[in-house]
mmCIF file with all atom_site columns, C-alpha atoms and ligand atoms in Angstrom:
data_model
loop_
_atom_site.group_PDB
_atom_site.id
_atom_site.type_symbol
_atom_site.label_atom_id
_atom_site.label_alt_id
_atom_site.label_comp_id
_atom_site.label_asym_id
_atom_site.label_entity_id
_atom_site.label_seq_id
_atom_site.pdbx_PDB_ins_code
_atom_site.Cartn_x
_atom_site.Cartn_y
_atom_site.Cartn_z
_atom_site.occupancy
_atom_site.B_iso_or_equiv
_atom_site.pdbx_formal_charge
_atom_site.auth_seq_id
_atom_site.auth_comp_id
_atom_site.auth_asym_id
_atom_site.auth_atom_id
_atom_site.pdbx_PDB_model_num
ATOM   1   C  CA  . MET A 1 1   ? -23.294 -70.011 17.292 1.00 86.00 ? 64  MET A CA  1
ATOM   2   C  CA  . LYS A 1 2   ? -21.054 -69.644 14.203 1.00 90.00 ? 65  LYS A CA  1
ATOM   3   C  CA  . GLN A 1 3   ? -22.725 -66.337 13.377 1.00 95.00 ? 66  GLN A CA  1
ATOM   4   C  CA  . ASN A 1 4   ? -22.306 -65.108 16.964 1.00 96.00 ? 67  ASN A CA  1
ATOM   5   C  CA  . ILE A 1 5   ? -18.604 -65.922 16.851 1.00 97.00 ? 68  ILE A CA  1
ATOM   6   C  CA  . LEU A 1 6   ? -18.203 -63.998 13.599 1.00 97.00 ? 69  LEU A CA  1
ATOM   7   C  CA  . GLU A 1 7   ? -20.028 -61.025 15.122 1.00 98.00 ? 70  GLU A CA  1
ATOM   8   C  CA  . MET A 1 8   ? -17.733 -61.114 18.159 1.00 98.00 ? 71  MET A CA  1
ATOM   9   C  CA  . GLU A 1 9   ? -14.685 -61.117 15.884 1.00 98.00 ? 72  GLU A CA  1
ATOM   10  C  CA  . GLN A 1 10  ? -16.119 -58.096 14.057 1.00 98.00 ? 73  GLN A CA  1
ATOM   11  C  CA  . TYR A 1 11  ? -16.931 -56.308 17.336 1.00 98.00 ? 74  TYR A CA  1
ATOM   12  C  CA  . ALA A 1 12  ? -13.379 -56.956 18.550 1.00 98.00 ? 75  ALA A CA  1
ATOM   13  C  CA  . ILE A 1 13  ? -11.886 -55.350 15.440 1.00 98.00 ? 76  ILE A CA  1
ATOM   14  C  CA  . GLU A 1 14  ? -14.205 -52.344 15.590 1.00 98.00 ? 77  GLU A CA  1
ATOM   15  C  CA  . ASN A 1 15  ? -13.725 -51.770 19.314 1.00 97.00 ? 78  ASN A CA  1
ATOM   16  C  CA  . ASN A 1 16  ? -10.057 -52.678 19.634 1.00 97.00 ? 79  ASN A CA  1
ATOM   17  C  CA  . VAL A 1 17  ? -10.642 -55.648 21.917 1.00 98.00 ? 80  VAL A CA  1
ATOM   18  C  CA  . PRO A 1 18  ? -7.595  -57.938 21.934 1.00 97.00 ? 81  PRO A CA  1
ATOM   19  C  CA  . ILE A 1 19  ? -9.237  -61.348 21.520 1.00 98.00 ? 82  ILE A CA  1
ATOM   20  C  CA  . ILE A 1 20  ? -7.164  -64.483 21.099 1.00 98.00 ? 83  ILE A CA  1
ATOM   21  C  CA  . GLU A 1 21  ? -5.866  -65.509 17.680 1.00 98.00 ? 84  GLU A CA  1
ATOM   22  C  CA  . LYS A 1 22  ? -7.695  -68.308 15.896 1.00 97.00 ? 85  LYS A CA  1
ATOM   23  C  CA  . LYS A 1 23  ? -4.726  -70.687 15.867 1.00 98.00 ? 86  LYS A CA  1
ATOM   24  C  CA  . SER A 1 24  ? -4.234  -70.233 19.599 1.00 98.00 ? 87  SER A CA  1
ATOM   25  C  CA  . ILE A 1 25  ? -7.829  -70.890 20.576 1.00 98.00 ? 88  ILE A CA  1
ATOM   26  C  CA  . ALA A 1 26  ? -7.862  -73.903 18.235 1.00 98.00 ? 89  ALA A CA  1
ATOM   27  C  CA  . PHE A 1 27  ? -4.823  -75.264 20.111 1.00 98.00 ? 90  PHE A CA  1
ATOM   28  C  CA  . ILE A 1 28  ? -6.523  -74.714 23.481 1.00 98.00 ? 91  ILE A CA  1
ATOM   29  C  CA  . MET A 1 29  ? -9.790  -76.332 22.343 1.00 98.00 ? 92  MET A CA  1
ATOM   30  C  CA  . LYS A 1 30  ? -7.861  -79.370 21.163 1.00 98.00 ? 93  LYS A CA  1
ATOM   31  C  CA  . TYR A 1 31  ? -6.024  -79.483 24.492 1.00 98.00 ? 94  TYR A CA  1
ATOM   32  C  CA  . ILE A 1 32  ? -9.324  -79.369 26.390 1.00 98.00 ? 95  ILE A CA  1
ATOM   33  C  CA  . LYS A 1 33  ? -10.628 -82.309 24.338 1.00 98.00 ? 96  LYS A CA  1
ATOM   34  C  CA  . SER A 1 34  ? -7.525  -84.462 24.501 1.00 98.00 ? 97  SER A CA  1
ATOM   35  C  CA  . HIS A 1 35  ? -6.973  -83.927 28.246 1.00 97.00 ? 98  HIS A CA  1
ATOM   36  C  CA  . GLU A 1 36  ? -10.654 -84.316 29.147 1.00 94.00 ? 99  GLU A CA  1
ATOM   37  C  CA  . ILE A 1 37  ? -10.627 -80.978 30.910 1.00 98.00 ? 100 ILE A CA  1
ATOM   38  C  CA  . LYS A 1 38  ? -13.802 -80.123 32.786 1.00 98.00 ? 101 LYS A CA  1
ATOM   39  C  CA  . ASN A 1 39  ? -13.340 -77.105 35.011 1.00 98.00 ? 102 ASN A CA  1
ATOM   40  C  CA  . ILE A 1 40  ? -11.728 -74.062 33.446 1.00 98.00 ? 103 ILE A CA  1
ATOM   41  C  CA  . LEU A 1 41  ? -10.823 -70.736 35.013 1.00 98.00 ? 104 LEU A CA  1
ATOM   42  C  CA  . GLU A 1 42  ? -10.122 -67.815 32.706 1.00 98.00 ? 105 GLU A CA  1
ATOM   43  C  CA  . ILE A 1 43  ? -8.514  -64.594 33.873 1.00 98.00 ? 106 ILE A CA  1
ATOM   44  C  CA  . GLY A 1 44  ? -9.517  -61.838 31.449 1.00 98.00 ? 107 GLY A CA  1
ATOM   45  C  CA  . SER A 1 45  ? -12.857 -62.479 29.708 1.00 98.00 ? 108 SER A CA  1
ATOM   46  C  CA  . ALA A 1 46  ? -13.036 -59.373 27.526 1.00 98.00 ? 109 ALA A CA  1
ATOM   47  C  CA  . ILE A 1 47  ? -16.226 -59.972 25.500 1.00 98.00 ? 110 ILE A CA  1
ATOM   48  C  CA  . GLY A 1 48  ? -16.381 -63.712 26.137 1.00 98.00 ? 111 GLY A CA  1
ATOM   49  C  CA  . TYR A 1 49  ? -14.877 -64.872 22.860 1.00 98.00 ? 112 TYR A CA  1
ATOM   50  C  CA  . SER A 1 50  ? -12.327 -67.346 24.245 1.00 98.00 ? 113 SER A CA  1
ATOM   51  C  CA  . ALA A 1 51  ? -14.616 -68.379 27.139 1.00 98.00 ? 114 ALA A CA  1
ATOM   52  C  CA  . ILE A 1 52  ? -17.400 -69.314 24.730 1.00 98.00 ? 115 ILE A CA  1
ATOM   53  C  CA  . LEU A 1 53  ? -15.082 -71.268 22.459 1.00 98.00 ? 116 LEU A CA  1
ATOM   54  C  CA  . MET A 1 54  ? -13.437 -73.091 25.376 1.00 98.00 ? 117 MET A CA  1
ATOM   55  C  CA  . ALA A 1 55  ? -16.857 -73.957 26.808 1.00 98.00 ? 118 ALA A CA  1
ATOM   56  C  CA  . SER A 1 56  ? -17.973 -75.271 23.435 1.00 98.00 ? 119 SER A CA  1
ATOM   57  C  CA  . SER A 1 57  ? -14.950 -77.605 23.134 1.00 98.00 ? 120 SER A CA  1
ATOM   58  C  CA  . THR A 1 58  ? -16.704 -80.503 24.853 1.00 98.00 ? 121 THR A CA  1
ATOM   59  C  CA  . GLN A 1 59  ? -20.006 -81.215 26.519 1.00 97.00 ? 122 GLN A CA  1
ATOM   60  C  CA  . GLU A 1 60  ? -18.343 -81.393 29.958 1.00 98.00 ? 123 GLU A CA  1
ATOM   61  C  CA  . ALA A 1 61  ? -16.341 -78.164 29.812 1.00 98.00 ? 124 ALA A CA  1
ATOM   62  C  CA  . GLN A 1 62  ? -17.405 -75.538 32.375 1.00 98.00 ? 125 GLN A CA  1
ATOM   63  C  CA  . VAL A 1 63  ? -15.858 -72.084 32.437 1.00 98.00 ? 126 VAL A CA  1
ATOM   64  C  CA  . THR A 1 64  ? -15.558 -69.459 35.145 1.00 98.00 ? 127 THR A CA  1
ATOM   65  C  CA  . THR A 1 65  ? -14.205 -66.250 33.675 1.00 98.00 ? 128 THR A CA  1
ATOM   66  C  CA  . ILE A 1 66  ? -13.145 -63.047 35.429 1.00 98.00 ? 129 ILE A CA  1
ATOM   67  C  CA  . GLU A 1 67  ? -13.344 -59.528 33.975 1.00 98.00 ? 130 GLU A CA  1
ATOM   68  C  CA  . ARG A 1 68  ? -12.802 -56.178 35.716 1.00 98.00 ? 131 ARG A CA  1
ATOM   69  C  CA  . ASP A 1 69  ? -13.952 -53.791 32.990 1.00 98.00 ? 132 ASP A CA  1
ATOM   70  C  CA  . ASP A 1 70  ? -17.684 -53.037 33.225 1.00 98.00 ? 133 ASP A CA  1
ATOM   71  C  CA  . VAL A 1 71  ? -18.313 -52.449 29.519 1.00 98.00 ? 134 VAL A CA  1
ATOM   72  C  CA  . ARG A 1 72  ? -16.585 -55.694 28.538 1.00 98.00 ? 135 ARG A CA  1
ATOM   73  C  CA  . TYR A 1 73  ? -18.243 -57.595 31.357 1.00 98.00 ? 136 TYR A CA  1
ATOM   74  C  CA  . MET A 1 74  ? -21.686 -56.510 30.114 1.00 98.00 ? 137 MET A CA  1
ATOM   75  C  CA  . GLU A 1 75  ? -20.775 -57.388 26.525 1.00 98.00 ? 138 GLU A CA  1
ATOM   76  C  CA  . CYS A 1 76  ? -19.508 -60.771 27.717 1.00 98.00 ? 139 CYS A CA  1
ATOM   77  C  CA  . LEU A 1 77  ? -22.753 -61.516 29.572 1.00 98.00 ? 140 LEU A CA  1
ATOM   78  C  CA  . LYS A 1 78  ? -24.724 -60.558 26.470 1.00 98.00 ? 141 LYS A CA  1
ATOM   79  C  CA  . ASN A 1 79  ? -22.664 -62.881 24.266 1.00 98.00 ? 142 ASN A CA  1
ATOM   80  C  CA  . VAL A 1 80  ? -22.873 -65.795 26.696 1.00 98.00 ? 143 VAL A CA  1
ATOM   81  C  CA  . LYS A 1 81  ? -26.659 -65.406 26.659 1.00 98.00 ? 144 LYS A CA  1
ATOM   82  C  CA  . LYS A 1 82  ? -26.830 -65.109 22.867 1.00 97.00 ? 145 LYS A CA  1
ATOM   83  C  CA  . CYS A 1 83  ? -24.913 -68.382 22.575 1.00 97.00 ? 146 CYS A CA  1
ATOM   84  C  CA  . GLY A 1 84  ? -27.170 -70.070 25.144 1.00 97.00 ? 147 GLY A CA  1
ATOM   85  C  CA  . MET A 1 85  ? -24.174 -70.813 27.368 1.00 98.00 ? 148 MET A CA  1
ATOM   86  C  CA  . GLU A 1 86  ? -25.470 -69.520 30.715 1.00 98.00 ? 149 GLU A CA  1
ATOM   87  C  CA  . LYS A 1 87  ? -25.174 -73.003 32.209 1.00 98.00 ? 150 LYS A CA  1
ATOM   88  C  CA  . LYS A 1 88  ? -21.617 -73.545 31.007 1.00 98.00 ? 151 LYS A CA  1
ATOM   89  C  CA  . ILE A 1 89  ? -20.101 -70.141 31.693 1.00 98.00 ? 152 ILE A CA  1
ATOM   90  C  CA  . ASN A 1 90  ? -20.017 -68.157 34.911 1.00 98.00 ? 153 ASN A CA  1
ATOM   91  C  CA  . VAL A 1 91  ? -18.865 -64.574 34.410 1.00 98.00 ? 154 VAL A CA  1
ATOM   92  C  CA  . VAL A 1 92  ? -17.401 -62.830 37.450 1.00 98.00 ? 155 VAL A CA  1
ATOM   93  C  CA  . PHE A 1 93  ? -17.173 -59.030 37.457 1.00 98.00 ? 156 PHE A CA  1
ATOM   94  C  CA  . GLN A 1 94  ? -14.094 -58.296 39.564 1.00 98.00 ? 157 GLN A CA  1
ATOM   95  C  CA  . ASP A 1 95  ? -10.380 -57.607 39.532 1.00 98.00 ? 158 ASP A CA  1
ATOM   96  C  CA  . ALA A 1 96  ? -8.769  -61.052 39.523 1.00 98.00 ? 159 ALA A CA  1
ATOM   97  C  CA  . LEU A 1 97  ? -6.066  -59.875 41.919 1.00 98.00 ? 160 LEU A CA  1
ATOM   98  C  CA  . GLU A 1 98  ? -8.704  -58.888 44.481 1.00 98.00 ? 161 GLU A CA  1
ATOM   99  C  CA  . LEU A 1 99  ? -11.131 -61.771 44.070 1.00 97.00 ? 162 LEU A CA  1
ATOM   100 C  CA  . ASN A 1 100 ? -11.255 -64.380 46.826 1.00 94.00 ? 163 ASN A CA  1
ATOM   101 C  CA  . LEU A 1 101 ? -12.289 -67.713 45.384 1.00 93.00 ? 164 LEU A CA  1
ATOM   102 C  CA  . SER A 1 102 ? -13.500 -70.365 47.765 1.00 91.00 ? 165 SER A CA  1
ATOM   103 C  CA  . GLU A 1 103 ? -10.395 -72.338 48.794 1.00 87.00 ? 166 GLU A CA  1
ATOM   104 C  CA  . ASP A 1 104 ? -11.764 -75.754 47.899 1.00 91.00 ? 167 ASP A CA  1
ATOM   105 C  CA  . LEU A 1 105 ? -12.283 -74.893 44.226 1.00 95.00 ? 168 LEU A CA  1
ATOM   106 C  CA  . LYS A 1 106 ? -9.986  -76.696 41.787 1.00 97.00 ? 169 LYS A CA  1
ATOM   107 C  CA  . TYR A 1 107 ? -9.561  -76.190 38.059 1.00 98.00 ? 170 TYR A CA  1
ATOM   108 C  CA  . ASP A 1 108 ? -8.139  -78.522 35.411 1.00 98.00 ? 171 ASP A CA  1
ATOM   109 C  CA  . LEU A 1 109 ? -7.179  -75.572 33.241 1.00 98.00 ? 172 LEU A CA  1
ATOM   110 C  CA  . ILE A 1 110 ? -6.367  -72.002 34.182 1.00 98.00 ? 173 ILE A CA  1
ATOM   111 C  CA  . PHE A 1 111 ? -6.104  -69.669 31.217 1.00 98.00 ? 174 PHE A CA  1
ATOM   112 C  CA  . ILE A 1 112 ? -4.223  -66.448 31.963 1.00 98.00 ? 175 ILE A CA  1
ATOM   113 C  CA  . ASP A 1 113 ? -5.052  -63.714 29.470 1.00 98.00 ? 176 ASP A CA  1
ATOM   114 C  CA  . ALA A 1 114 ? -5.503  -60.487 31.480 1.00 98.00 ? 177 ALA A CA  1
ATOM   115 C  CA  . ALA A 1 115 ? -3.098  -57.564 32.133 1.00 97.00 ? 178 ALA A CA  1
ATOM   116 C  CA  . LYS A 1 116 ? 0.213   -58.680 30.609 1.00 95.00 ? 179 LYS A CA  1
ATOM   117 C  CA  . GLY A 1 117 ? 2.312   -56.853 33.218 1.00 95.00 ? 180 GLY A CA  1
ATOM   118 C  CA  . GLN A 1 118 ? 0.757   -58.928 36.009 1.00 97.00 ? 181 GLN A CA  1
ATOM   119 C  CA  . TYR A 1 119 ? 1.207   -62.441 34.676 1.00 98.00 ? 182 TYR A CA  1
ATOM   120 C  CA  . THR A 1 120 ? 3.525   -63.578 37.479 1.00 98.00 ? 183 THR A CA  1
ATOM   121 C  CA  . LYS A 1 121 ? 1.052   -62.304 40.095 1.00 98.00 ? 184 LYS A CA  1
ATOM   122 C  CA  . PHE A 1 122 ? -1.851  -64.134 38.449 1.00 98.00 ? 185 PHE A CA  1
ATOM   123 C  CA  . PHE A 1 123 ? 0.200   -67.314 38.229 1.00 98.00 ? 186 PHE A CA  1
ATOM   124 C  CA  . GLU A 1 124 ? 1.310   -67.190 41.886 1.00 98.00 ? 187 GLU A CA  1
ATOM   125 C  CA  . LYS A 1 125 ? -2.175  -66.435 43.112 1.00 98.00 ? 188 LYS A CA  1
ATOM   126 C  CA  . TYR A 1 126 ? -4.090  -68.963 41.030 1.00 98.00 ? 189 TYR A CA  1
ATOM   127 C  CA  . LYS A 1 127 ? -1.721  -71.960 41.070 1.00 97.00 ? 190 LYS A CA  1
ATOM   128 C  CA  . HIS A 1 128 ? -3.327  -72.796 44.424 1.00 96.00 ? 191 HIS A CA  1
ATOM   129 C  CA  . PHE A 1 129 ? -6.555  -73.477 42.548 1.00 98.00 ? 192 PHE A CA  1
ATOM   130 C  CA  . LEU A 1 130 ? -4.981  -75.816 40.011 1.00 98.00 ? 193 LEU A CA  1
ATOM   131 C  CA  . SER A 1 131 ? -5.834  -79.507 40.251 1.00 97.00 ? 194 SER A CA  1
ATOM   132 C  CA  . PRO A 1 132 ? -2.968  -82.064 40.560 1.00 96.00 ? 195 PRO A CA  1
ATOM   133 C  CA  . ASN A 1 133 ? -3.199  -82.889 36.855 1.00 95.00 ? 196 ASN A CA  1
ATOM   134 C  CA  . GLY A 1 134 ? -3.997  -79.336 35.898 1.00 98.00 ? 197 GLY A CA  1
ATOM   135 C  CA  . THR A 1 135 ? -2.477  -76.984 33.336 1.00 98.00 ? 198 THR A CA  1
ATOM   136 C  CA  . ILE A 1 136 ? -1.898  -73.254 33.273 1.00 98.00 ? 199 ILE A CA  1
ATOM   137 C  CA  . ILE A 1 137 ? -1.912  -71.774 29.773 1.00 98.00 ? 200 ILE A CA  1
ATOM   138 C  CA  . THR A 1 138 ? -0.857  -68.176 29.171 1.00 98.00 ? 201 THR A CA  1
ATOM   139 C  CA  . ASP A 1 139 ? -1.554  -66.184 26.005 1.00 98.00 ? 202 ASP A CA  1
ATOM   140 C  CA  . ASN A 1 140 ? 0.511   -63.388 24.360 1.00 97.00 ? 203 ASN A CA  1
ATOM   141 C  CA  . ILE A 1 141 ? 3.812   -64.721 25.613 1.00 97.00 ? 204 ILE A CA  1
ATOM   142 C  CA  . LYS A 1 142 ? 5.525   -63.225 22.516 1.00 96.00 ? 205 LYS A CA  1
ATOM   143 C  CA  . PHE A 1 143 ? 3.619   -59.938 22.662 1.00 95.00 ? 206 PHE A CA  1
ATOM   144 C  CA  . HIS A 1 144 ? 3.757   -59.087 18.955 1.00 93.00 ? 207 HIS A CA  1
ATOM   145 C  CA  . GLY A 1 145 ? 7.333   -60.311 18.731 1.00 94.00 ? 208 GLY A CA  1
ATOM   146 C  CA  . TYR A 1 146 ? 8.663   -57.749 21.234 1.00 92.00 ? 209 TYR A CA  1
ATOM   147 C  CA  . VAL A 1 147 ? 9.403   -60.295 23.954 1.00 94.00 ? 210 VAL A CA  1
ATOM   148 C  CA  . GLY A 1 148 ? 13.152  -60.938 23.995 1.00 95.00 ? 211 GLY A CA  1
ATOM   149 C  CA  . GLU A 1 149 ? 13.756  -57.621 22.230 1.00 95.00 ? 212 GLU A CA  1
ATOM   150 C  CA  . SER A 1 150 ? 13.080  -55.155 25.051 1.00 95.00 ? 213 SER A CA  1
ATOM   151 C  CA  . ALA A 1 151 ? 16.691  -53.873 25.009 1.00 94.00 ? 214 ALA A CA  1
ATOM   152 C  CA  . LYS A 1 152 ? 15.997  -52.371 21.575 1.00 95.00 ? 215 LYS A CA  1
ATOM   153 C  CA  . LEU A 1 153 ? 12.940  -50.426 22.736 1.00 94.00 ? 216 LEU A CA  1
ATOM   154 C  CA  . ASP A 1 154 ? 12.999  -46.829 23.932 1.00 95.00 ? 217 ASP A CA  1
ATOM   155 C  CA  . LYS A 1 155 ? 12.072  -46.183 27.547 1.00 95.00 ? 218 LYS A CA  1
ATOM   156 C  CA  . GLY A 1 156 ? 8.327   -46.091 28.011 1.00 95.00 ? 219 GLY A CA  1
ATOM   157 C  CA  . ASN A 1 157 ? 5.193   -48.092 28.692 1.00 94.00 ? 220 ASN A CA  1
ATOM   158 C  CA  . LEU A 1 158 ? 5.785   -50.609 25.929 1.00 93.00 ? 221 LEU A CA  1
ATOM   159 C  CA  . LYS A 1 159 ? 9.339   -51.336 27.057 1.00 95.00 ? 222 LYS A CA  1
ATOM   160 C  CA  . SER A 1 160 ? 8.344   -51.818 30.675 1.00 95.00 ? 223 SER A CA  1
ATOM   161 C  CA  . LEU A 1 161 ? 5.424   -54.068 29.702 1.00 95.00 ? 224 LEU A CA  1
ATOM   162 C  CA  . VAL A 1 162 ? 7.650   -56.195 27.465 1.00 96.00 ? 225 VAL A CA  1
ATOM   163 C  CA  . GLU A 1 163 ? 10.229  -56.439 30.257 1.00 96.00 ? 226 GLU A CA  1
ATOM   164 C  CA  . LYS A 1 164 ? 7.520   -57.749 32.565 1.00 96.00 ? 227 LYS A CA  1
ATOM   165 C  CA  . ILE A 1 165 ? 6.521   -60.469 30.101 1.00 97.00 ? 228 ILE A CA  1
ATOM   166 C  CA  . GLU A 1 166 ? 10.218  -61.335 29.700 1.00 97.00 ? 229 GLU A CA  1
ATOM   167 C  CA  . SER A 1 167 ? 10.537  -61.711 33.450 1.00 97.00 ? 230 SER A CA  1
ATOM   168 C  CA  . TYR A 1 168 ? 7.421   -63.915 33.466 1.00 98.00 ? 231 TYR A CA  1
ATOM   169 C  CA  . VAL A 1 169 ? 9.044   -66.151 30.821 1.00 98.00 ? 232 VAL A CA  1
ATOM   170 C  CA  . GLU A 1 170 ? 12.148  -66.351 33.014 1.00 98.00 ? 233 GLU A CA  1
ATOM   171 C  CA  . PHE A 1 171 ? 9.963   -67.102 36.051 1.00 98.00 ? 234 PHE A CA  1
ATOM   172 C  CA  . LEU A 1 172 ? 8.372   -69.998 34.141 1.00 98.00 ? 235 LEU A CA  1
ATOM   173 C  CA  . LYS A 1 173 ? 11.687  -71.329 32.806 1.00 98.00 ? 236 LYS A CA  1
ATOM   174 C  CA  . THR A 1 174 ? 13.247  -71.404 36.261 1.00 98.00 ? 237 THR A CA  1
ATOM   175 C  CA  . ASN A 1 175 ? 10.148  -72.429 38.212 1.00 98.00 ? 238 ASN A CA  1
ATOM   176 C  CA  . PRO A 1 176 ? 10.842  -75.145 40.789 1.00 97.00 ? 239 PRO A CA  1
ATOM   177 C  CA  . GLU A 1 177 ? 7.217   -76.402 40.791 1.00 98.00 ? 240 GLU A CA  1
ATOM   178 C  CA  . PHE A 1 178 ? 6.228   -76.267 37.121 1.00 98.00 ? 241 PHE A CA  1
ATOM   179 C  CA  . ASP A 1 179 ? 7.459   -77.507 33.781 1.00 98.00 ? 242 ASP A CA  1
ATOM   180 C  CA  . THR A 1 180 ? 6.609   -75.144 30.949 1.00 98.00 ? 243 THR A CA  1
ATOM   181 C  CA  . LYS A 1 181 ? 6.509   -75.586 27.202 1.00 98.00 ? 244 LYS A CA  1
ATOM   182 C  CA  . PHE A 1 182 ? 6.449   -72.561 24.928 1.00 98.00 ? 245 PHE A CA  1
ATOM   183 C  CA  . TYR A 1 183 ? 4.561   -72.650 21.651 1.00 98.00 ? 246 TYR A CA  1
ATOM   184 C  CA  . ASP A 1 184 ? 5.106   -70.368 18.703 1.00 97.00 ? 247 ASP A CA  1
ATOM   185 C  CA  . ILE A 1 185 ? 1.404   -70.266 17.912 1.00 98.00 ? 248 ILE A CA  1
ATOM   186 C  CA  . GLY A 1 186 ? -0.496  -67.021 17.373 1.00 97.00 ? 249 GLY A CA  1
ATOM   187 C  CA  . ASP A 1 187 ? 0.932   -64.432 19.774 1.00 97.00 ? 250 ASP A CA  1
ATOM   188 C  CA  . GLY A 1 188 ? 2.743   -67.186 21.729 1.00 98.00 ? 251 GLY A CA  1
ATOM   189 C  CA  . LEU A 1 189 ? 1.378   -69.629 24.289 1.00 98.00 ? 252 LEU A CA  1
ATOM   190 C  CA  . SER A 1 190 ? 2.950   -71.180 27.366 1.00 98.00 ? 253 SER A CA  1
ATOM   191 C  CA  . VAL A 1 191 ? 1.705   -74.455 28.808 1.00 98.00 ? 254 VAL A CA  1
ATOM   192 C  CA  . SER A 1 192 ? 2.676   -75.199 32.418 1.00 98.00 ? 255 SER A CA  1
ATOM   193 C  CA  . THR A 1 193 ? 2.081   -78.393 34.384 1.00 98.00 ? 256 THR A CA  1
ATOM   194 C  CA  . TRP A 1 194 ? 3.169   -79.490 37.871 1.00 98.00 ? 257 TRP A CA  1
ATOM   195 C  CA  . LYS A 1 195 ? 6.607   -81.128 37.959 1.00 97.00 ? 258 LYS A CA  1
ATOM   196 C  CA  . GLU A 1 196 ? 5.410   -83.485 40.644 1.00 82.00 ? 259 GLU A CA  1
ATOM   197 C  CA  . LYS A 1 197 ? 1.807   -84.471 41.001 1.00 68.00 ? 260 LYS A CA  1
ATOM   198 C  CA  . LYS A 1 198 ? 0.344   -83.093 44.196 1.00 62.00 ? 261 LYS A CA  1
ATOM   199 C  CA  . ASN A 1 199 ? -2.280  -84.754 46.298 1.00 54.00 ? 262 ASN A CA  1
HETATM 200 N  N1  . SAH B 2 .   ? -9.544  -63.850 26.822 1.00 59.14 ? 446 SAH B N1  1
HETATM 201 C  C1  . SAH B 2 .   ? -10.139 -62.869 25.913 1.00 59.14 ? 446 SAH B C1  1
HETATM 202 C  C2  . SAH B 2 .   ? -9.310  -61.612 25.771 1.00 59.14 ? 446 SAH B C2  1
HETATM 203 C  C3  . SAH B 2 .   ? -8.972  -60.946 27.064 1.00 59.14 ? 446 SAH B C3  1
HETATM 204 S  S1  . SAH B 2 .   ? -8.267  -59.336 26.815 1.00 59.14 ? 446 SAH B S1  1
HETATM 205 C  C4  . SAH B 2 .   ? -10.294 -63.523 24.557 1.00 59.14 ? 446 SAH B C4  1
HETATM 206 O  O1  . SAH B 2 .   ? -9.289  -64.035 24.050 1.00 59.14 ? 446 SAH B O1  1
HETATM 207 O  O2  . SAH B 2 .   ? -11.393 -63.502 23.990 1.00 59.14 ? 446 SAH B O2  1
HETATM 208 C  C5  . SAH B 2 .   ? -7.758  -59.025 28.459 1.00 59.14 ? 446 SAH B C5  1
HETATM 209 C  C6  . SAH B 2 .   ? -8.897  -58.633 29.396 1.00 59.14 ? 446 SAH B C6  1
HETATM 210 O  O3  . SAH B 2 .   ? -8.427  -58.757 30.728 1.00 59.14 ? 446 SAH B O3  1
HETATM 211 C  C7  . SAH B 2 .   ? -9.373  -57.187 29.231 1.00 59.14 ? 446 SAH B C7  1
HETATM 212 O  O4  . SAH B 2 .   ? -10.739 -57.177 28.914 1.00 59.14 ? 446 SAH B O4  1
HETATM 213 C  C8  . SAH B 2 .   ? -9.106  -56.549 30.585 1.00 59.14 ? 446 SAH B C8  1
HETATM 214 O  O5  . SAH B 2 .   ? -10.133 -55.674 31.013 1.00 59.14 ? 446 SAH B O5  1
HETATM 215 C  C9  . SAH B 2 .   ? -9.064  -57.759 31.500 1.00 59.14 ? 446 SAH B C9  1
HETATM 216 N  N2  . SAH B 2 .   ? -8.235  -57.605 32.695 1.00 59.14 ? 446 SAH B N2  1
HETATM 217 C  C10 . SAH B 2 .   ? -6.999  -57.058 32.784 1.00 59.14 ? 446 SAH B C10 1
HETATM 218 N  N3  . SAH B 2 .   ? -6.546  -57.135 34.039 1.00 59.14 ? 446 SAH B N3  1
HETATM 219 C  C11 . SAH B 2 .   ? -7.509  -57.742 34.772 1.00 59.14 ? 446 SAH B C11 1
HETATM 220 C  C12 . SAH B 2 .   ? -7.629  -58.106 36.144 1.00 59.14 ? 446 SAH B C12 1
HETATM 221 N  N4  . SAH B 2 .   ? -6.665  -57.825 37.020 1.00 59.14 ? 446 SAH B N4  1
HETATM 222 N  N5  . SAH B 2 .   ? -8.750  -58.739 36.549 1.00 59.14 ? 446 SAH B N5  1
HETATM 223 C  C13 . SAH B 2 .   ? -9.741  -59.001 35.666 1.00 59.14 ? 446 SAH B C13 1
HETATM 224 N  N6  . SAH B 2 .   ? -9.689  -58.674 34.364 1.00 59.14 ? 446 SAH B N6  1
HETATM 225 C  C14 . SAH B 2 .   ? -8.589  -58.058 33.922 1.00 59.14 ? 446 SAH B C14 1
HETATM 226 MG MG1 . MG  B 3 .   ? -4.679  -62.805 24.609 1.00 59.14 ? 447 MG  B MG1 1
#
């Protein structure tokens, strides 16, 4: 397991795969343990690095993870197998904005870590699958320190992406249904929970 994780970290560097920072995944693993989280939905598997670590947090943790890129999906499947986690991790090969999950599914944790420009869409779509005590965690909320600094960037893809993350932060801060805490850990994490418990 340890060796597999190291190999994934190496693969990520060599192939430019943006896997989560160590401090951030450590925070999430601790959160899974302390909140006795069982069912986890991840949007954006890449090669399975964060899915495997989340699934290994506790004996009960089960992960469904969604990836739309075929090369990464295959690599993710391979890594899940290598780690012997086929029973704990279900990898879905699809665009998360097109996928139709069965309506009765509920998750204790939804981890949003896919296309950064679409965070609000992911949040709005998947909040319906969040359990009453559930949490939505989003990664890369600082985006290399650019978030909050978009005015200083020249027009282009980076600027428009950063502006979208900024508008997601605003969406979270002003959300009538969710309370959100922002953590200056790794590339920035947000942790959102229902304001009022739903039944
Ligand atoms: N969670 C991973 C890193 C994910 S990188 C880890 O920390 O180990 C983001 C991934 O999201 C990329 O592999 C990209 O292909 C995928 N992605 C982006 N938009 C997506 C979408 N709409 N549906 C599914 N996957 C998406
Ligand atoms: Mg990330």
